[in-house]
Amino acid sequence: MTPLQILDMAHRFGRRIVLRRVTLRVEPGECAVLYGANGSGKSTLLSLLATRLRIQQGSCLLGDVNLQTHGDLARRYIVLIGHHSHLYGHLSPMENLLFFRDMHQVAADMDALADAIGAVGLEPFAHQPVRWFSAGMKKRLSLARLLIARPRLLLLDEPYSALDQDGVSWLNGVIHRFQHQGGLVVMASHDPEKVQPLRHTPWHLHGGLLQSVTESHRC
Amino acid sequence: MTPLQILDMAHRFGRRIVLRRVTLRVEPGECAVLYGANGSGKSTLLSLLATRLRIQQGSCLLGDVNLQTHGDLARRYIVLIGHHSHLYGHLSPMENLLFFRDMHQVAADMDALADAIGAVGLEPFAHQPVRWFSAGMKKRLSLARLLIARPRLLLLDEPYSALDQDGVSWLNGVIHRFQHQGGLVVMASHDPEKVQPLRHTPWHLHGGLLQSVTESHRC
Amino acid sequence: MNRLLAWNRWLGWGTLLLLSACLWMVFHVPMDYQQGNAVRILYVHVPSAKMALFVYLILTLFSIWYLWKKSETADILAEAAAYVGAAFALVTLVSGSLWGKPMWGTWWAWDARLTSMLVLLILYVGIIALRNAFDDTVKGGRATAILAIFGAVDLPIIHFSVVWWRTLHQPPSFNQSASGPTITGPLLPPLIWMSVAFVLLGMFLLLLKAREIQQRRTLDAMELERASHA
Amino acid sequence: MLKAIYRLAWKDVIADFRHRSTFSSMLFFAIAVLLVFQAAFEPDPQEAQRLVPGLLWSTVLFTTILGLGRVFQAEEENGALEGLLLAPLPRGAIFFGKWLGNLVLSLLVMTMLVPLTLVLFNVTIWGHVPMLLLLLFLGTMGLTALGVLLAAMTQTARSRETLLALLLLPLVAPLLIAGVQSMNSVIASGSLTGPWLNLLLIFDVVYLALAPWGFGWLMEE
Amino acid sequence: MLKAIYRLAWKDVIADFRHRSTFSSMLFFAIAVLLVFQAAFEPDPQEAQRLVPGLLWSTVLFTTILGLGRVFQAEEENGALEGLLLAPLPRGAIFFGKWLGNLVLSLLVMTMLVPLTLVLFNVTIWGHVPMLLLLLFLGTMGLTALGVLLAAMTQTARSRETLLALLLLPLVAPLLIAGVQSMNSVIASGSLTGPWLNLLLIFDVVYLALAPWGFGWLMEE
Ligand code: HEM
Ligand SMILES: Nc1ncnc2c1ncn2[C@@H]1O[C@H](COP(=O)(O)OP(=O)(O)OP(=O)(O)O)[C@@H](O)[C@H]1O
Ligand SMILES: Nc1ncnc2c1ncn2[C@@H]1O[C@H](COP(=O)(O)OP(=O)(O)OP(=O)(O)O)[C@@H](O)[C@H]1O
Ligand SMILES: [Mg+2]
Ligand SMILES: [Mg+2]
């Protein structure tokens, strides 16, 4: 497996500079956790890594794939679970996963999808439209995608929000296994306690700069 | 000030029973915190208290106002900050608060609105459309409503999600002051650590029943 | 409700009996010298036209009952009534068109009666479509009930505006023929009996459909129940 | 409460001008239809004069439907409709707010549509323009009232755009007929009165009285 | 990639069609539109024949635009469009998926509309039906391509793009006029060839080639 290397990345929206100079290296099996105040640019950084935003300055390599020039290729190896669930309310969990599978062109048969739904505890609701699900149920469903896709780089934007305690420990298990297989994880979070059980490297994003966090002043 | 009394409340969506029998009494100055698994019905209970859902069984009194029969009246005394931000993406924070003010028919001049925006740290963004705000900034803006409205009953559905550490302690301060003035708070949350600093009564919702939580097996 | 449904079988047999008797009568009335054999269509056309209107009245009553009392029975009956009414309206239109081809030389003409019957059918279809567009029976039921009531307010207005529209201005190219020749003599009794038979048929179909809907809903509920205990 | 109604309408109108562009797509559609009929019919001025009421009303009807599809879309975005329903307002007030916002946009489109039609089809009845506009305004009031209600009804439904049109068209048939006929009589005789105008007014009154009530029922959970 | 395109269209179409009544509601929607035109124009059979192309094309335009409002709305709901853009697909494929879903719905309405128009308006040109349908299909291809692009523009909500939406009008107008004129010549002479048909084809090719590219450009941040 291959590392993720971010070099001197900067980003602005119109005139507003959000990231000034971000340098980060994530090794296989490592989980980098971004902390930082609201609006400090964590989600922006993740969107850049997901090639959702065009890289304006600096460079970013996933192994030897340059995210800036080979976005289409890179997207095959990357999965982002963001603030939004990216779910279609009129489709059932099964259909939503089917949709995800075909869009991301991963191989997974119906049984695999059903298993993923079972794993996040939504089996009873597998064929009901997602629209009326509770916040946590939607979150669980959007996390179920992790079990289908086999990415190299996993981007998680506040993955713990809306999850109950069982959900949190299930998710930590999934991340742990993923790390064990040599996957890369970059996560943004406001819940140091929930990240605690994971082997991870904390970072602090402030004023557009990424700083290493010593255990003592972890945010 | 007056207490909130919920008596034997039950709720079903179609044929699916979500709440079986919920009884709860919240005294002035008290903060009841609902814990429970995803999909256990916390948000449903809050929606019932906000008179968003019609009370199907049981009764609910806020002081001497019956929520079932006098919904219109009760809504004057109740503010719910829910999962959704209820914000309009094309309006600025200022305009969103203006909208809230006029809809809820509270008296607040422009300065009061500007102060509220300042208090949640959004002053620099007061006149920019909300659509591109970060998740935490949206959450902050939706919480800014607490400073404008002067409810008797405050309903908070996972108020800490997406907030950074400063945001959490600011919110706890607001709730604390509100309690001090004899307000009633009912909150759903998955973050016992963040509720910790507040003087509160924890409850556990499971199988449609509300049970008191002893400190030991707090969820 | 359930007792009513059990009783429905007898209603079905009764309807069948009466209908066959009426059909026998229809094929034994003397033929109209002007219209020929085609006149026999009348015995389907006129009763079903009346039933299409009558069922809408019933649908409105069920809708009001449902909004008021929130009774699920009313909802089921209202849902069934929409299908039955649509069927009668369709039969009216098709039989009318079939009749129209030999009588007027076209399938369709923009006449007051025809237009408002067409509107009624569209309304029925709209009601059915609206209900089916919801996953949630309660939401769907409430929306359709409101729509049905609005339709009830609107149908008379439509009817009269369509009448005035045509009578104030260009008269239809086929003078008055839609109101038809007055029906007298030996043609009349079979029509009366046929109308009775159609009322029975309507009731039978309504209850039949209602039972199907009820069973489907029970099945859905059982599936849900089973799922949520799994 | 009036302030709340105003604020609600304000939000929708502002939205449109900031970006949602319902207005421009309505106008766009209206102009395209006029062009199509011009190309299809190539009417001489006299024929054109006969066609004008039909053109105006059918364009108004269809553009209104286009606008309606979006009425509740902004409310979906962040669960905003729910926020609205939490306000201590009677449901009727919310209905009127939404209705007003939509009405304003429709009226704007209409005001541009009438002169455009006359120019494109070379119909020189400029003296009647105020009356034509008045008739369109009257019709639009009832039309949007019914339309907003149906839009609320079909909001969470599947394939709601087609459904909305399917439900609305038969119900507004009398309005359309009354509108076209009263416009015919204005063009023919220059007088605004007559039974058709009364029908138009009846329709407005009935729907403006019933729709808020229906909306209240609809929003109750 | 074909599977992804198919799945995207499937989501938009099949999901709507799961319930039995969608098809019939489209059929009756078409009937209701004809009802409106009848009430608006009251044509006699001869006039009706001349009106047919205009009726058909303006209905096509209407249903297409109506459908477009919905195209990207489902994508807004939970940030789904963003999810789509995260998939390892070229933007062109996403465009084609959305286009296909929209095209299918428009074509369905059209297929029902043509025979219904002929029956209800008593126009007996049954021999021309296949050709009329073919022309509508051709026009719809280009129209929906432009339309999806337009919907994407108004969706991304940067205000300068509403202007672009209005700029599209001059692009659609020639397509519509070519459609109407070629249909006129089919009805008059029964022959499908001619300069207007060529124009229609040229538009299709140009739009279908350019639109995916424009879409990709729009979606890039
Ligand atoms: C598609 C075409 C037609 C439609 C939609 C239609 C519809 C109706 C309707 C709605 C009624 C009224 C029932 C009532 O008010 O109680 C009716 C009655 C009748 N129709 Fe038709 N009709 C059609 C064609 C025809 C034709 C072609 C004829 C024969 C020339 C015809 C002859 C009659 C007669 C004789 C009555 C009974 C009149 C009465 O009881 O007052 N209809 N039809
Ligand atoms: N409007 C609705 N229609 C049908 N079912 C609903 C509706 N709202 C909620 N439900 C169902 O009710 C159950 C409880 O939902 P609710 O949102 O109250 O859960 P919750 O306790 O808030 O969960 P979470 O912790 O995930 O927020 C869920 O199974 C959900 O699917
Ligand atoms: N598409 C955009 N257009 C303009 N500004 C944007 C856009 N996306 C984000 N921003 C701005 O960039 C800044 C950083 O946003 P971002 O979402 O990255 O913050 P964050 O660190 O994720 O915050 P949070 O903890 O609240 O989620 C914010 O000020 C936001 O307003
Ligand atoms: Mg963020
Ligand atoms: Mg919840």
mmCIF file of N, CA, C and O in Angstrom, chain C residues 15 17 21 35 71 84 99 101 120 144 155 193 199 220:
data_model
loop_
_atom_site.group_PDB
_atom_site.id
_atom_site.type_symbol
_atom_site.label_atom_id
_atom_site.label_comp_id
_atom_site.label_asym_id
_atom_site.label_seq_id
_atom_site.Cartn_x
_atom_site.Cartn_y
_atom_site.Cartn_z
ATOM 1 N N THR C 15 -76.481 -9.338 -7.809
ATOM 2 C CA THR C 15 -76.151 -8.453 -8.918
ATOM 3 C C THR C 15 -76.086 -9.231 -10.222
ATOM 4 O O THR C 15 -76.633 -8.827 -11.245
ATOM 5 N N LEU C 17 -77.480 -12.016 -11.018
ATOM 6 C CA LEU C 17 -78.812 -12.452 -11.417
ATOM 7 C C LEU C 17 -79.552 -11.327 -12.119
ATOM 8 O O LEU C 17 -80.075 -11.480 -13.231
ATOM 9 N N ALA C 21 -80.760 -10.882 -16.073
ATOM 10 C CA ALA C 21 -82.159 -10.647 -16.411
ATOM 11 C C ALA C 21 -82.282 -9.399 -17.268
ATOM 12 O O ALA C 21 -82.990 -9.374 -18.279
ATOM 13 N N GLN C 35 -82.020 4.376 -34.857
ATOM 14 C CA GLN C 35 -80.662 4.117 -34.398
ATOM 15 C C GLN C 35 -80.216 2.681 -34.605
ATOM 16 O O GLN C 35 -79.053 2.368 -34.414
ATOM 17 N N SER C 71 -61.343 7.828 10.675
ATOM 18 C CA SER C 71 -61.627 6.401 10.707
ATOM 19 C C SER C 71 -60.976 5.728 9.513
ATOM 20 O O SER C 71 -61.090 6.207 8.378
ATOM 21 N N VAL C 84 -63.692 2.357 -8.326
ATOM 22 C CA VAL C 84 -64.990 1.997 -8.893
ATOM 23 C C VAL C 84 -65.511 3.134 -9.766
ATOM 24 O O VAL C 84 -65.969 2.921 -10.897
ATOM 25 N N TRP C 99 -70.571 4.486 -29.482
ATOM 26 C CA TRP C 99 -71.863 4.893 -29.985
ATOM 27 C C TRP C 99 -71.725 6.101 -30.911
ATOM 28 O O TRP C 99 -72.417 6.225 -31.920
ATOM 29 N N LYS C 101 -69.342 6.927 -32.896
ATOM 30 C CA LYS C 101 -68.815 6.673 -34.236
ATOM 31 C C LYS C 101 -69.954 6.463 -35.242
ATOM 32 O O LYS C 101 -70.000 7.164 -36.256
ATOM 33 N N LEU C 120 -64.221 14.450 -15.115
ATOM 34 C CA LEU C 120 -64.463 13.573 -13.966
ATOM 35 C C LEU C 120 -63.501 12.394 -13.975
ATOM 36 O O LEU C 120 -62.926 12.039 -12.940
ATOM 37 N N THR C 144 -55.544 12.793 -0.455
ATOM 38 C CA THR C 144 -56.616 12.456 -1.397
ATOM 39 C C THR C 144 -57.957 12.938 -0.902
ATOM 40 O O THR C 144 -58.789 13.375 -1.701
ATOM 41 N N LEU C 155 -66.680 20.215 -9.421
ATOM 42 C CA LEU C 155 -67.414 19.536 -10.494
ATOM 43 C C LEU C 155 -68.646 20.295 -10.962
ATOM 44 O O LEU C 155 -68.838 20.447 -12.168
ATOM 45 N N TRP C 193 -84.532 -1.015 -14.746
ATOM 46 C CA TRP C 193 -83.973 -2.201 -14.089
ATOM 47 C C TRP C 193 -82.457 -2.246 -14.208
ATOM 48 O O TRP C 193 -81.758 -2.649 -13.291
ATOM 49 N N VAL C 199 -76.556 -0.035 -9.733
ATOM 50 C CA VAL C 199 -76.331 0.411 -8.349
ATOM 51 C C VAL C 199 -75.824 -0.749 -7.516
ATOM 52 O O VAL C 199 -74.842 -0.627 -6.761
ATOM 53 N N ASP C 220 -49.290 -5.561 4.682
ATOM 54 C CA ASP C 220 -48.189 -4.604 4.839
ATOM 55 C C ASP C 220 -47.833 -4.458 6.309
ATOM 56 O O ASP C 220 -46.670 -4.474 6.686
#
